[in-house]
Every structure is written in C-alpha cells, then in structure tokens.
Coordinates of C-alpha atoms and ligand atoms in Angstrom, one line a residue:
Chain A
M12 CA -170.3 36.3 117.4
L13 CA -169.1 36.6 121.0
A14 CA -165.5 36.0 119.8
L15 CA -165.8 38.7 117.2
K16 CA -167.1 41.2 119.8
S17 CA -164.3 40.6 122.2
L18 CA -161.9 40.7 119.3
L19 CA -163.1 44.2 118.5
A20 CA -163.0 45.2 122.1
W21 CA -159.2 44.8 122.2
L22 CA -158.4 45.4 118.6
K23 CA -159.5 49.0 118.8
P24 CA -157.5 50.1 121.8
V25 CA -154.4 48.2 120.5
F26 CA -154.8 49.9 117.1
F27 CA -155.2 53.2 118.8
I28 CA -152.1 52.8 120.9
G29 CA -150.2 51.5 117.8
L30 CA -151.0 54.5 115.8
S31 CA -150.2 56.9 118.7
L32 CA -146.8 55.4 119.2
P33 CA -145.0 57.4 116.5
A34 CA -146.4 60.7 118.0
L35 CA -145.5 59.6 121.6
W36 CA -142.0 58.5 120.4
L37 CA -141.5 61.9 118.8
V38 CA -142.7 63.8 121.8
W39 CA -140.3 61.8 124.0
Q40 CA -137.4 62.5 121.6
W41 CA -138.1 66.2 121.7
A42 CA -138.3 66.2 125.5
M43 CA -134.9 64.6 125.6
L44 CA -133.6 67.1 123.1
L45 CA -135.0 70.1 125.0
G46 CA -133.6 68.7 128.2
G47 CA -130.2 68.3 126.6
F48 CA -130.2 64.5 126.8
P49 CA -129.1 62.1 124.0
N50 CA -131.9 61.5 121.5
D51 CA -132.6 59.8 118.2
L52 CA -133.4 63.0 116.2
G53 CA -129.8 63.1 114.9
V54 CA -127.9 66.3 114.0
N55 CA -130.7 67.8 112.0
P56 CA -133.7 67.3 114.3
I57 CA -136.1 69.6 112.4
E58 CA -135.5 67.7 109.1
A59 CA -135.8 64.4 111.0
T60 CA -139.1 65.5 112.6
N61 CA -140.7 66.8 109.4
R62 CA -139.7 63.6 107.5
F63 CA -140.7 61.3 110.3
L64 CA -144.1 63.0 110.4
G65 CA -144.5 63.0 106.6
D66 CA -143.6 59.3 106.4
T67 CA -145.9 58.4 109.3
A68 CA -148.8 60.4 107.7
L69 CA -148.4 58.7 104.4
R70 CA -148.1 55.2 105.8
I71 CA -151.2 55.6 108.0
L72 CA -153.0 56.9 105.0
L73 CA -152.1 53.7 103.2
I74 CA -153.0 51.6 106.2
T75 CA -156.4 53.3 106.2
L76 CA -156.8 52.3 102.5
A77 CA -155.7 48.8 103.3
I78 CA -158.4 48.0 105.7
T79 CA -161.1 47.3 103.2
P80 CA -159.0 44.8 101.1
L81 CA -157.8 43.2 104.3
R82 CA -161.4 42.8 105.4
D83 CA -162.2 41.2 102.1
I84 CA -159.2 38.9 102.3
T85 CA -159.6 37.8 105.9
G86 CA -163.3 37.9 106.1
I87 CA -163.1 39.8 109.4
V88 CA -165.9 42.3 108.9
A89 CA -165.1 44.0 112.2
L90 CA -161.9 45.5 110.7
S91 CA -164.1 48.1 108.9
R92 CA -164.6 49.7 112.4
L93 CA -161.0 50.7 112.4
R94 CA -161.1 52.7 109.2
R95 CA -162.3 55.9 110.7
M96 CA -159.7 55.9 113.5
A97 CA -157.0 55.2 111.0
G98 CA -158.2 58.0 108.7
L99 CA -158.3 60.5 111.6
F100 CA -154.8 59.5 112.7
A101 CA -153.6 60.0 109.2
F102 CA -155.1 63.5 109.2
F103 CA -153.5 64.2 112.6
Y104 CA -150.1 63.3 111.3
V105 CA -150.6 65.3 108.2
C106 CA -151.5 68.3 110.4
A107 CA -148.4 67.7 112.5
H108 CA -146.3 67.4 109.4
L109 CA -147.5 70.7 108.0
S110 CA -147.2 72.4 111.4
S111 CA -143.7 71.2 111.9
Y112 CA -142.8 72.7 108.5
L113 CA -144.6 75.9 109.1
G114 CA -143.3 76.3 112.6
L115 CA -139.8 74.9 112.7
D116 CA -138.8 75.5 109.1
L117 CA -140.6 78.7 108.1
F118 CA -140.8 80.1 111.7
F119 CA -144.6 80.6 111.2
S120 CA -144.3 82.8 108.2
L121 CA -147.6 82.4 106.3
A122 CA -146.1 84.6 103.5
K123 CA -143.3 82.1 103.0
L124 CA -145.8 79.2 103.1
W125 CA -147.8 80.8 100.4
K126 CA -144.7 81.5 98.3
D127 CA -143.8 77.8 98.6
I128 CA -147.3 76.7 97.7
V129 CA -147.2 78.7 94.5
K130 CA -143.6 78.0 93.6
R131 CA -142.6 74.5 94.7
T132 CA -144.5 71.7 92.9
Y133 CA -144.1 69.2 95.8
I134 CA -145.5 71.7 98.3
T135 CA -148.4 72.5 95.9
L136 CA -149.2 68.8 95.7
G137 CA -148.9 68.2 99.5
M138 CA -151.0 71.2 100.2
T139 CA -153.7 70.0 97.8
A140 CA -153.7 66.6 99.5
F141 CA -154.0 68.2 102.8
T142 CA -157.0 70.4 101.7
L143 CA -158.8 67.4 100.3
L144 CA -158.6 65.7 103.6
I145 CA -160.0 68.6 105.6
P146 CA -163.7 68.0 104.7
L147 CA -163.2 64.2 105.4
A148 CA -161.9 64.9 108.9
L149 CA -164.7 67.4 109.6
T150 CA -167.5 64.9 108.5
S151 CA -166.0 61.9 110.3
T152 CA -168.6 62.0 113.1
N153 CA -171.7 59.8 113.3
G154 CA -173.7 63.0 113.3
A155 CA -172.3 64.3 110.0
L156 CA -172.9 60.9 108.5
R157 CA -176.5 61.1 109.5
R158 CA -176.9 64.6 108.3
L159 CA -175.4 64.0 104.9
G160 CA -177.0 60.6 104.4
P161 CA -174.9 57.6 103.7
K162 CA -174.8 58.2 99.9
R163 CA -173.6 61.8 99.9
W164 CA -171.2 60.9 102.7
K165 CA -169.7 58.1 100.7
R166 CA -169.3 60.3 97.6
L167 CA -167.6 62.9 99.7
H168 CA -165.2 60.5 101.4
W169 CA -164.2 59.2 97.9
L170 CA -161.8 62.2 98.1
I171 CA -159.4 60.1 100.1
Y172 CA -158.3 58.5 96.7
P173 CA -157.1 61.6 95.0
A174 CA -155.6 62.8 98.3
A175 CA -153.6 59.7 98.6
L176 CA -152.4 59.9 95.0
L177 CA -151.4 63.5 95.5
A178 CA -149.6 62.6 98.7
V179 CA -147.6 59.9 97.0
T180 CA -146.8 62.2 94.1
H181 CA -145.8 64.9 96.7
H182 CA -143.3 62.4 98.1
Y183 CA -142.1 61.4 94.6
F184 CA -141.4 65.1 93.6
M185 CA -139.8 65.9 97.0
A186 CA -137.3 63.1 96.7
K187 CA -134.0 63.9 94.9
G188 CA -133.0 61.7 92.0
F189 CA -134.8 58.5 91.2
Q190 CA -135.6 57.1 94.6
I191 CA -137.2 53.8 95.6
M192 CA -139.4 54.7 98.6
P193 CA -141.9 56.9 96.7
L194 CA -142.2 54.1 94.2
V195 CA -142.8 51.5 96.9
H196 CA -145.6 53.8 98.4
G197 CA -146.9 54.3 95.0
A198 CA -147.0 50.6 94.2
I199 CA -148.8 49.9 97.4
L200 CA -151.3 52.6 96.7
L201 CA -151.9 51.4 93.1
F202 CA -152.5 47.9 94.4
L203 CA -155.0 49.1 97.0
L204 CA -156.9 51.2 94.4
G205 CA -156.7 48.4 91.8
W206 CA -158.3 46.1 94.4
R207 CA -161.3 48.4 94.6
L208 CA -161.5 48.8 90.8
I209 CA -161.5 45.1 90.2
K210 CA -164.2 44.8 92.9
L211 CA -166.3 47.4 91.3
W212 CA -165.8 45.9 87.9
R213 CA -166.9 42.4 89.1
H214 CA -169.9 44.0 90.8
Q215 CA -171.1 45.6 87.6
K216 CA -170.6 42.5 85.5
P217 CA -174.1 41.0 84.8
Chain B
M98 CA -139.3 47.5 114.6
L99 CA -142.2 46.8 116.9
I100 CA -143.5 43.4 117.6
R101 CA -146.3 43.5 120.1
R102 CA -147.8 40.5 121.8
P103 CA -151.6 40.4 121.9
P104 CA -152.7 41.3 125.4
R105 CA -153.6 38.6 127.9
F106 CA -157.4 39.2 128.0
A107 CA -157.6 38.0 124.4
M108 CA -157.1 34.5 125.7
N109 CA -160.8 34.4 126.8
D110 CA -161.6 33.7 123.1
R111 CA -160.3 30.2 123.5
D112 CA -163.5 29.2 125.4
V113 CA -165.9 30.1 122.7
T114 CA -164.1 29.7 119.5
P115 CA -162.9 26.4 118.1
Q116 CA -159.1 25.9 118.5
S117 CA -158.2 25.9 114.8
S118 CA -160.1 29.0 113.8
Y119 CA -159.1 30.8 116.9
M120 CA -155.4 30.2 116.2
N121 CA -155.9 31.3 112.7
R122 CA -157.6 34.5 113.7
R123 CA -155.1 35.2 116.4
D124 CA -152.2 34.8 114.0
I125 CA -153.9 37.1 111.5
I126 CA -154.5 39.8 114.1
A127 CA -150.9 39.5 115.6
G128 CA -149.6 39.7 112.1
L129 CA -151.7 42.7 111.4
T130 CA -150.7 44.4 114.5
A131 CA -147.0 43.9 114.0
A132 CA -147.2 44.9 110.4
T133 CA -149.1 48.0 111.3
G134 CA -146.5 49.0 114.0
F135 CA -143.7 48.3 111.6
A136 CA -145.2 50.1 108.6
A137 CA -146.2 53.1 110.6
F138 CA -142.9 53.6 112.3
P139 CA -140.3 55.2 110.0
Q140 CA -136.8 55.7 111.1
T141 CA -134.9 58.9 111.6
A142 CA -131.5 59.6 110.2
N143 CA -129.4 58.9 113.2
A144 CA -126.2 56.8 112.7
K145 CA -123.9 55.7 115.4
V146 CA -120.4 56.6 114.2
A147 CA -117.0 55.3 115.1
G148 CA -114.8 57.9 116.9
P149 CA -111.9 59.7 115.4
E150 CA -109.4 57.6 117.2
T151 CA -110.5 54.7 114.8
Y152 CA -108.9 56.5 111.9
K153 CA -105.2 57.0 111.1
P154 CA -103.9 60.4 112.0
L155 CA -102.7 62.8 109.4
V156 CA -100.5 65.8 109.9
G157 CA -101.2 69.0 108.0
S158 CA -99.6 72.4 108.1
K159 CA -101.7 75.3 109.3
T160 CA -103.0 77.6 106.6
K161 CA -104.9 80.9 106.4
Y162 CA -108.2 79.1 105.4
K163 CA -110.4 79.4 108.4
V164 CA -114.1 80.2 109.2
E165 CA -115.2 82.4 112.1
D166 CA -117.8 80.0 113.3
P167 CA -117.0 76.8 115.3
N168 CA -116.5 73.5 113.6
A169 CA -119.4 71.0 113.3
P170 CA -118.9 68.1 115.6
W171 CA -117.2 64.9 114.3
K172 CA -120.5 63.0 114.8
A173 CA -122.3 65.4 112.4
V174 CA -119.5 65.5 109.8
T175 CA -119.1 61.7 109.6
G176 CA -122.6 60.6 110.5
Y177 CA -124.9 62.8 108.4
N178 CA -124.2 63.4 104.7
N179 CA -125.3 62.4 101.2
F180 CA -123.3 59.8 99.4
Y181 CA -126.0 58.1 97.3
E182 CA -123.7 55.2 96.3
F183 CA -124.5 53.9 99.7
G184 CA -128.1 54.9 99.9
T185 CA -130.3 57.9 99.9
G186 CA -130.7 58.3 103.7
K187 CA -128.4 60.8 105.4
D188 CA -127.2 58.1 107.8
D189 CA -126.8 55.4 105.0
P190 CA -123.2 56.4 104.2
A191 CA -122.1 56.1 107.8
K192 CA -123.9 52.8 108.2
R193 CA -123.0 51.2 104.9
A194 CA -119.8 52.7 103.5
H195 CA -117.5 50.2 105.5
T196 CA -117.8 47.9 102.4
L197 CA -115.7 50.3 100.3
I198 CA -112.1 49.2 99.8
T199 CA -109.8 52.2 99.6
D200 CA -106.4 50.5 99.6
P201 CA -105.0 50.1 97.0
W202 CA -106.5 53.0 95.1
D203 CA -105.8 54.1 91.6
V204 CA -106.9 57.1 89.7
K205 CA -107.1 57.0 85.9
V206 CA -106.2 60.3 84.2
E207 CA -107.2 60.7 80.6
G208 CA -108.1 63.2 77.9
E209 CA -106.4 66.5 76.8
A210 CA -103.1 66.2 78.8
E211 CA -99.5 65.0 78.2
N212 CA -99.0 63.0 81.3
I213 CA -102.0 60.6 81.3
G214 CA -102.3 57.1 82.7
T215 CA -103.2 55.3 85.9
F216 CA -101.7 56.7 89.1
A217 CA -101.6 55.2 92.5
L218 CA -103.0 57.4 95.4
E219 CA -99.5 57.7 96.9
D220 CA -98.1 58.9 93.6
L221 CA -100.7 61.7 93.4
I222 CA -100.6 62.9 97.0
D223 CA -97.5 63.7 99.0
F224 CA -98.6 62.8 102.5
N225 CA -95.7 64.7 103.9
A226 CA -96.9 68.0 102.5
L227 CA -100.5 68.1 103.5
E228 CA -102.4 71.3 104.6
D229 CA -105.2 71.9 107.1
R230 CA -108.1 73.9 105.7
I231 CA -111.3 74.9 107.4
Y232 CA -114.1 75.5 105.0
R233 CA -117.8 76.1 105.3
H234 CA -119.6 73.3 103.4
R235 CA -123.0 74.4 102.0
C236 CA -125.5 71.6 100.9
V237 CA -128.0 72.4 98.2
E238 CA -130.6 71.1 100.8
A239 CA -130.0 74.4 102.6
W240 CA -127.8 73.2 105.6
S241 CA -124.2 74.0 106.3
M242 CA -121.3 72.7 108.4
V243 CA -117.9 74.1 109.2
I244 CA -115.4 71.3 108.4
P245 CA -111.6 71.0 109.0
W246 CA -110.2 69.2 106.0
V247 CA -106.7 67.9 105.4
G248 CA -105.4 67.6 101.8
L249 CA -103.7 69.5 99.0
P250 CA -104.6 72.3 96.7
L251 CA -106.1 70.8 93.4
G252 CA -104.4 73.1 90.9
P253 CA -100.7 72.0 91.3
I254 CA -101.7 68.4 91.1
L255 CA -103.7 68.9 87.9
Q256 CA -100.7 70.8 86.5
R257 CA -98.5 67.7 86.9
F258 CA -100.6 66.0 84.2
A259 CA -99.6 68.8 81.8
P260 CA -103.0 69.6 80.4
N261 CA -102.8 70.8 76.8
S262 CA -104.3 73.9 75.3
R263 CA -107.5 72.1 74.4
A264 CA -108.1 71.3 78.0
K265 CA -110.9 73.8 78.9
Y266 CA -112.7 71.6 81.4
V267 CA -111.9 68.8 83.8
Q268 CA -114.3 66.0 84.7
F269 CA -114.1 63.7 87.8
F270 CA -115.6 60.3 88.3
T271 CA -116.5 58.5 91.6
K272 CA -115.9 54.7 91.9
N273 CA -118.8 52.7 90.6
D274 CA -118.8 49.2 92.1
R275 CA -122.1 47.3 92.8
K276 CA -120.5 45.0 95.4
Q277 CA -118.8 47.7 97.4
M278 CA -121.4 50.4 96.9
P279 CA -124.9 48.9 97.3
G280 CA -126.6 52.1 96.4
T281 CA -125.5 51.8 92.8
R282 CA -127.7 48.8 92.3
W283 CA -130.6 51.2 92.0
P284 CA -130.5 54.0 89.3
V285 CA -131.0 56.9 91.7
L286 CA -128.6 58.7 89.4
D287 CA -126.9 57.7 86.1
W288 CA -123.8 56.0 87.6
P289 CA -120.8 56.5 87.8
Y290 CA -121.3 59.8 89.7
R291 CA -119.5 62.5 87.8
E292 CA -118.7 66.2 88.2
G293 CA -116.9 68.9 86.3
L294 CA -115.2 72.2 86.6
R295 CA -113.9 74.9 84.1
M296 CA -110.1 74.8 84.1
D297 CA -109.8 78.2 85.7
E298 CA -112.2 77.0 88.5
A299 CA -110.1 73.9 89.1
M300 CA -106.9 76.1 89.2
N301 CA -108.4 78.5 91.7
P302 CA -106.5 78.3 95.0
L303 CA -109.6 77.4 96.9
S304 CA -110.1 74.2 95.0
F305 CA -108.9 71.4 97.3
L306 CA -108.3 67.6 97.2
A307 CA -109.0 66.2 100.6
V308 CA -107.6 63.0 102.0
G309 CA -108.6 63.7 105.6
V310 CA -110.9 65.4 108.0
Y311 CA -110.3 66.5 111.6
G312 CA -106.7 65.4 111.3
R313 CA -107.5 61.8 110.4
V314 CA -107.8 59.9 107.1
L315 CA -111.2 60.4 105.6
P316 CA -113.8 57.9 106.8
N317 CA -115.3 56.0 103.8
Q318 CA -118.6 57.8 104.1
N319 CA -116.9 61.1 103.6
G320 CA -115.4 60.1 100.2
A321 CA -112.3 58.1 101.1
P322 CA -109.6 58.1 100.1
L323 CA -109.7 61.2 97.9
R324 CA -112.3 63.8 97.3
L325 CA -112.8 67.3 96.1
V326 CA -113.8 70.2 98.3
L327 CA -115.1 73.3 96.5
P328 CA -116.4 75.6 99.2
W329 CA -118.1 78.2 97.0
K330 CA -120.2 75.6 95.3
Y331 CA -123.0 73.4 96.6
G332 CA -121.8 70.3 98.3
Y333 CA -122.6 67.8 95.5
K334 CA -119.9 69.4 93.3
S335 CA -117.4 68.2 95.8
I336 CA -117.1 64.7 94.3
K337 CA -116.2 61.8 96.6
S338 CA -114.0 58.7 96.2
I339 CA -112.4 59.9 92.9
V340 CA -111.1 57.2 90.5
G341 CA -111.1 59.2 87.3
I342 CA -110.0 62.5 86.0
K343 CA -110.6 63.6 82.4
F344 CA -109.4 66.8 80.7
M345 CA -111.9 67.9 78.1
E346 CA -112.5 70.6 75.4
E347 CA -116.3 70.6 75.9
Q348 CA -118.3 71.2 79.0
P349 CA -118.6 67.8 80.7
D350 CA -121.7 66.1 81.9
T351 CA -122.4 66.2 85.6
S352 CA -124.7 63.7 87.4
W353 CA -127.1 66.0 89.0
N354 CA -127.4 68.1 85.9
L355 CA -128.3 65.0 83.9
S356 CA -130.8 64.0 86.6
A357 CA -132.6 67.3 86.8
P358 CA -131.2 70.1 84.6
R359 CA -133.7 72.7 85.7
E360 CA -132.6 72.3 89.3
Y361 CA -128.8 71.7 89.1
G362 CA -126.7 73.7 86.7
F363 CA -123.1 73.0 85.7
Y364 CA -121.8 75.8 87.9
S365 CA -123.9 75.2 91.0
N366 CA -122.3 78.3 92.8
V367 CA -123.8 79.0 96.2
N368 CA -126.1 81.9 95.5
P369 CA -128.8 83.2 97.8
Q370 CA -130.5 85.2 95.0
V371 CA -131.1 82.2 92.7
E372 CA -134.0 80.2 94.0
H373 CA -133.9 76.4 93.8
P374 CA -137.2 74.7 92.7
R375 CA -137.1 72.7 96.1
W376 CA -135.4 74.8 98.6
S377 CA -135.1 78.6 99.0
Q378 CA -131.3 79.3 99.1
A379 CA -131.6 82.6 100.9
S380 CA -130.7 81.0 104.3
E381 CA -129.4 77.8 105.7
R382 CA -129.8 75.6 108.8
V383 CA -126.4 75.6 110.7
I384 CA -125.4 72.1 111.9
G385 CA -122.9 73.1 114.5
P386 CA -121.8 72.2 118.0
Q387 CA -124.9 73.7 119.7
T388 CA -127.3 71.2 121.1
G389 CA -130.8 71.5 122.4
L390 CA -133.4 73.8 120.9
R391 CA -130.9 76.5 120.0
G392 CA -128.9 73.9 118.0
A393 CA -132.0 72.6 116.3
L394 CA -133.2 76.1 115.3
A395 CA -129.8 77.6 114.4
R396 CA -129.9 79.3 111.0
R397 CA -127.8 81.9 109.1
D398 CA -128.3 83.9 106.0
T399 CA -126.5 82.3 103.0
E400 CA -123.7 84.4 101.6
M401 CA -122.9 84.9 97.9
F402 CA -120.4 82.1 96.9
N403 CA -120.8 80.9 100.4
G404 CA -118.7 83.7 101.8
Y405 CA -115.8 83.1 99.3
A406 CA -116.7 85.9 96.8
D407 CA -113.3 87.7 97.2
A408 CA -111.5 84.5 96.0
V409 CA -113.8 83.4 93.2
A410 CA -116.3 86.1 92.0
G411 CA -113.7 87.1 89.3
L412 CA -114.2 83.8 87.7
Y413 CA -117.7 84.7 86.7
A414 CA -117.3 88.3 85.8
G415 CA -119.9 89.3 83.2
M416 CA -121.9 86.1 83.5
D417 CA -125.6 86.1 84.2
L418 CA -125.7 83.9 87.3
H419 CA -129.4 83.4 87.0
K420 CA -128.8 81.7 83.7
F421 CA -125.6 80.0 84.6
Y422 CA -126.7 78.6 87.9
Ligands
LIG96 C1 -151.5 64.3 102.7 C2 -150.6 65.1 103.0 C3 -149.1 64.8 103.0 C4 -148.5 63.7 103.1 C5 -149.0 62.3 103.3 C6 -147.1 64.0 103.1 C7 -146.0 63.1 103.2 C8 -144.7 63.4 103.0 C9 -143.7 62.4 102.9 C10 -143.9 60.9 102.9 C11 -142.5 63.1 102.8 C12 -141.1 62.5 102.6 C13 -140.4 62.2 103.8 C14 -139.1 61.5 103.7 O1 -138.5 61.7 102.8 O2 -138.8 60.8 104.6 C15 -142.8 64.4 102.8 C16 -141.9 65.4 102.7 C17 -142.1 66.8 102.9 N1 -143.4 67.3 103.0 FE1 -145.2 66.3 103.1 N2 -146.9 65.4 103.1 C18 -148.2 65.9 103.0 C19 -148.5 67.3 102.9 C20 -147.5 68.3 103.1 C21 -147.8 69.7 103.3 C22 -149.3 70.3 103.3 C23 -146.6 70.3 103.4 C24 -146.4 71.8 103.6 C25 -147.0 72.8 103.1 C26 -145.6 69.3 103.3 C27 -144.2 69.6 103.3 C28 -143.3 68.7 103.2 C29 -141.9 69.0 103.1 C30 -141.3 70.4 103.2 C31 -141.2 67.9 102.9 C32 -139.7 67.7 102.7 C33 -138.9 67.6 103.9 C34 -137.4 67.6 103.7 O3 -137.0 68.0 102.5 O4 -136.7 67.3 104.5 N3 -146.2 68.1 103.1 N4 -144.2 64.6 103.0

C-alpha cells in the first residue's frame, strides 16, 4: 500500500510535466520565432502550430481513453487517478488548437469560423467534438461530481466516446488522399472502445 | 523522442516492495512514461536541407517572366513541399527523396503522335538553351511561394513529337518505383501520379518544363530531373519527375481528380471565386523571405489565374469556371 501511494505521489507530477511539455515546447519555439532566432516551426509556422496542437490534442485524448485498459492490464488501480488530468489536458490542447485556427488563420473572424463550420465537413466534425467536450471539462471538479451524483456524472462523461470518434473522423476528412495516420489513430481508438465493449459484454453474461 | 528516467525519489520503494515486483512495476511505469511522452509529442514539418552549392549549376538566359514580390528562400523551396511519393509530410520529400535515381533518366512518349518512343533526358532538353523564369507557385492548400525556375518552354518540346490531329490532350506520368519512392508503398493516391492538359494549354507559352531551380539542377524533392511548371494552376498540376508523356483524344485521368473528384477538377485553375471544400481560395499565406511574426502572418489576396490572366484567360473563354474547376 505504501509503495502504491509513493508511486502515485510521483506519477502524477511526472504525468503533469509530460503532458505540459508539448505546450512548453511550442511556447519556446514561438518565443524564438518572435525574437528572430532559429526555431523548429519551419517555413509555415502557423500550419505547423495548428497541426502540432491538433495532433497533441488527439493523442492525449487517446491516452485518456487508454488509462482504463492499462489499469486493467497492469492491475495498477492508481492509474485511474490520472484520467481526469489527462482529459483536462486534452481539452486544453483542443482549445489551443481551435484558438490557433481562429486567431492565426482566420484573424479572429467569427463570421469566417461560422462559414467554415457550415461549409467544411472536417471543421463541422471538429467543432462538434469540441462542443461535446465542453460539458465534460466543466463538470470535471469533485464538486460537480457530488452535485450530479456518480450515476448521472458517468452518463454525461460517456460523451468522450462520440467526441473521440468525431475527432478521429475530423482528422480523416482533413487529410488529403488516403493517408495512414488517421487510420492509425482510428485503429487505436477502436481498440480502446472495443476493450470496453468486451468488458461490458463479459459483465452482462450470466 | 522523449525518454525520461524516473526521478530519484522513486528509489525509496525498494525498501518496502519485494525486489521482483518493484522492478516489474518500475519497468511498467518507465515504459508508460516514455510511451506517453513519445505519443503526445508530434513533430513539426521542419527539414534540414542541403545548401544550393550541393547541386550542379545551370545557366539560363534571362527572360521577361518575373514576379514583383521577392523569391521564397532556398530553404523553403527545397525543404517544404508536397511530393507524396516520398510521404505526406511537407518535410518528407526533403528528408527522403535522396533515394531517387535521376541519372540515367528516360521519358516514354506514346499515343497520338508521329515521333513516339523512349527518349533520354539529354535528347529532350538542350541544356545549352535553358531559360530562367520566375513564377508564383500557388498550392491548393492556400499558400504560395515565388520560385526562380530554370528550364524550357513545354510547347516546342511537345511539337517535336509531332502530335497528330487526334491529339486533343496530353497526359504526364511520374516515376513509380517502390524501392526509390517509399511513399508509393501505401495507396495515398492511385499510383503512378498522373496529370493532364488540353493541348492548347500545353502549348501556351507559360507552360514550362523545369530542370532546375535557383540556377541549380533540381533537388530530387522538387521533382528532379524533369517537371512541369504551370503557374496559373494549383501546384499539384505541375507534375514532378516525369517518365511518361501520352498524347490522347479523350480527356485523361488525373490523380487528384480520381482521388476526390468534387475537390480537384481537371482544370484546377487558380480561382479565388471558386471555393474548395477544404480551404477558402480567396487568399493565400505567403511563404517568403520575411521572418518572425510578420513572416508567419504574411498573406495576400489570391489573383484570378494566379495573376496570369492576361496570358491564359483566353483559353477558357465562354467556359463556366464554377463547373470546370
Ligand atoms: C476534439 C477536437 C479536435 C481534435 C482532437 C482535433 C485534431 C486534429 C488533428 C489530429 C488534425 C490533423 C493534424 C495533422 O495533420 O498533423 C487536425 C487538423 C485541423 N483541425 Fe482539428 N481537432 C479538433 C477540433 C477542431 C476544431 C474545433 C477546429 C476549428 C474550428 C479544428 C480545425 C482544424 C484545422 C483547420 C485543421 C487542419 C490544419 C491544416 O490544414 O493545416 N479542429 N485537427
């Protein structure tokens, strides 16, 4: 028990730092760019930024969904405690991804954003995924869990599954041609969802 | 890639956990941490490119084809582009195209023409008669670069094959070699990459066959040793590393049209009024010599036919460009 506790004690901060690294790296790169120094953003820094944030958001979303299966496999129950942090990080990167698009691409034109949402399938999908994640982020506190009650809270947070499916589809439709990365992300997601379905099915068997 | 060591204070666990299960758990956690770091840390397109001095110089005569705006830097032209035969990342061509073998290079000419057969590059291109041309390159992804090419006008070269009266179109093919072009192992597109033009488009004086850029032979990633440059059309029409030319009576297939017909038409003329399902084409990001924030934010309004309307608008007189996009 003691080992587990100390494990958690450093796992959480390490995980926190790990998930912050992409953001810190990006801020550092932009600082270099603004200062006129060499940086890793390449010749199209806005595209690089938006894609980096989109990829990071999606991967952390997948990491969030991987925690429960990992807990089941390793038997380390404490891993569950990382789920909320991962989910909030995913939401943070989605917000940054959306903001970079709105700010650096559309120069803050909400009219243009609306036109894109109506017109471009991959933006419609991304925006729907983002919208589904908002209530989850808002009810991520212990207080909200208490107020809603665990049953309703669980039912609400089930929304992460359609959100993740939409996010992968967003990536698939955004990519030109028949590309491999959206399929890799999709396969990982299907595995993670399949894991839960099988568990559910086993549970219900008499 | 990030590989983080577990911090020192984790070592306390040794006192309270049996050695075997402790090792096991530590390995699991270290693995998880590394995997998390790796998985959550995507790369940005940022290739290191070899300098121009690495490539053989080419001499071209000056021509009237110029652009008001300054050239994009060498690093941008050779380090950031699409060439899906080498991967779908914008830095993949620069990183991976070194495997392409460009010497010797043959081009197979077939179809509705008198003088068909297989021609060596040196027999197609007179390297003593090259021209310099500065064109604006407009990608369908809504970015543009001003690029100084070296090459020859396409029309006179096609004439030498003596196309017959049935030759209404001409199709071009990119090399398709799984060993040399790793991207073709995955069906991003229906390989080989192919493009096409109406004969009058191909004969237009703007249509250009490039063998060089910036006064040097083309780096592999830019479509060495022979590529089209069609400045009034979206970049993907300017097919790279050409190994086949076919004169045809019917309108030929083109790769992007086969992949997504609603998004990429046969003509693919730059047109700010025709929306693309993915990107608005009304304006474009300028990839130029500016650095810092101004460079990152630089944009310009897209011009009809990419600014080449005077030279090419007549080709499409009377056509509904919303229908023939
Ligand atoms: C759950 C929410 C979302 C996730 C996980 C997500 C993830 C992604 C991913 C993985 C990519 C591909 C990046 C790459 O190719 O490297 C992408 C691209 C993109 N996303 Fe999202 N996205 C989300 C929501 C949104 C929203 C709300 C918007 C804007 C309204 C948006 C706009 C874009 C754009 C414009 C691109 C294309 C960038 C380009 O062409 O360079 N996304 N997103």
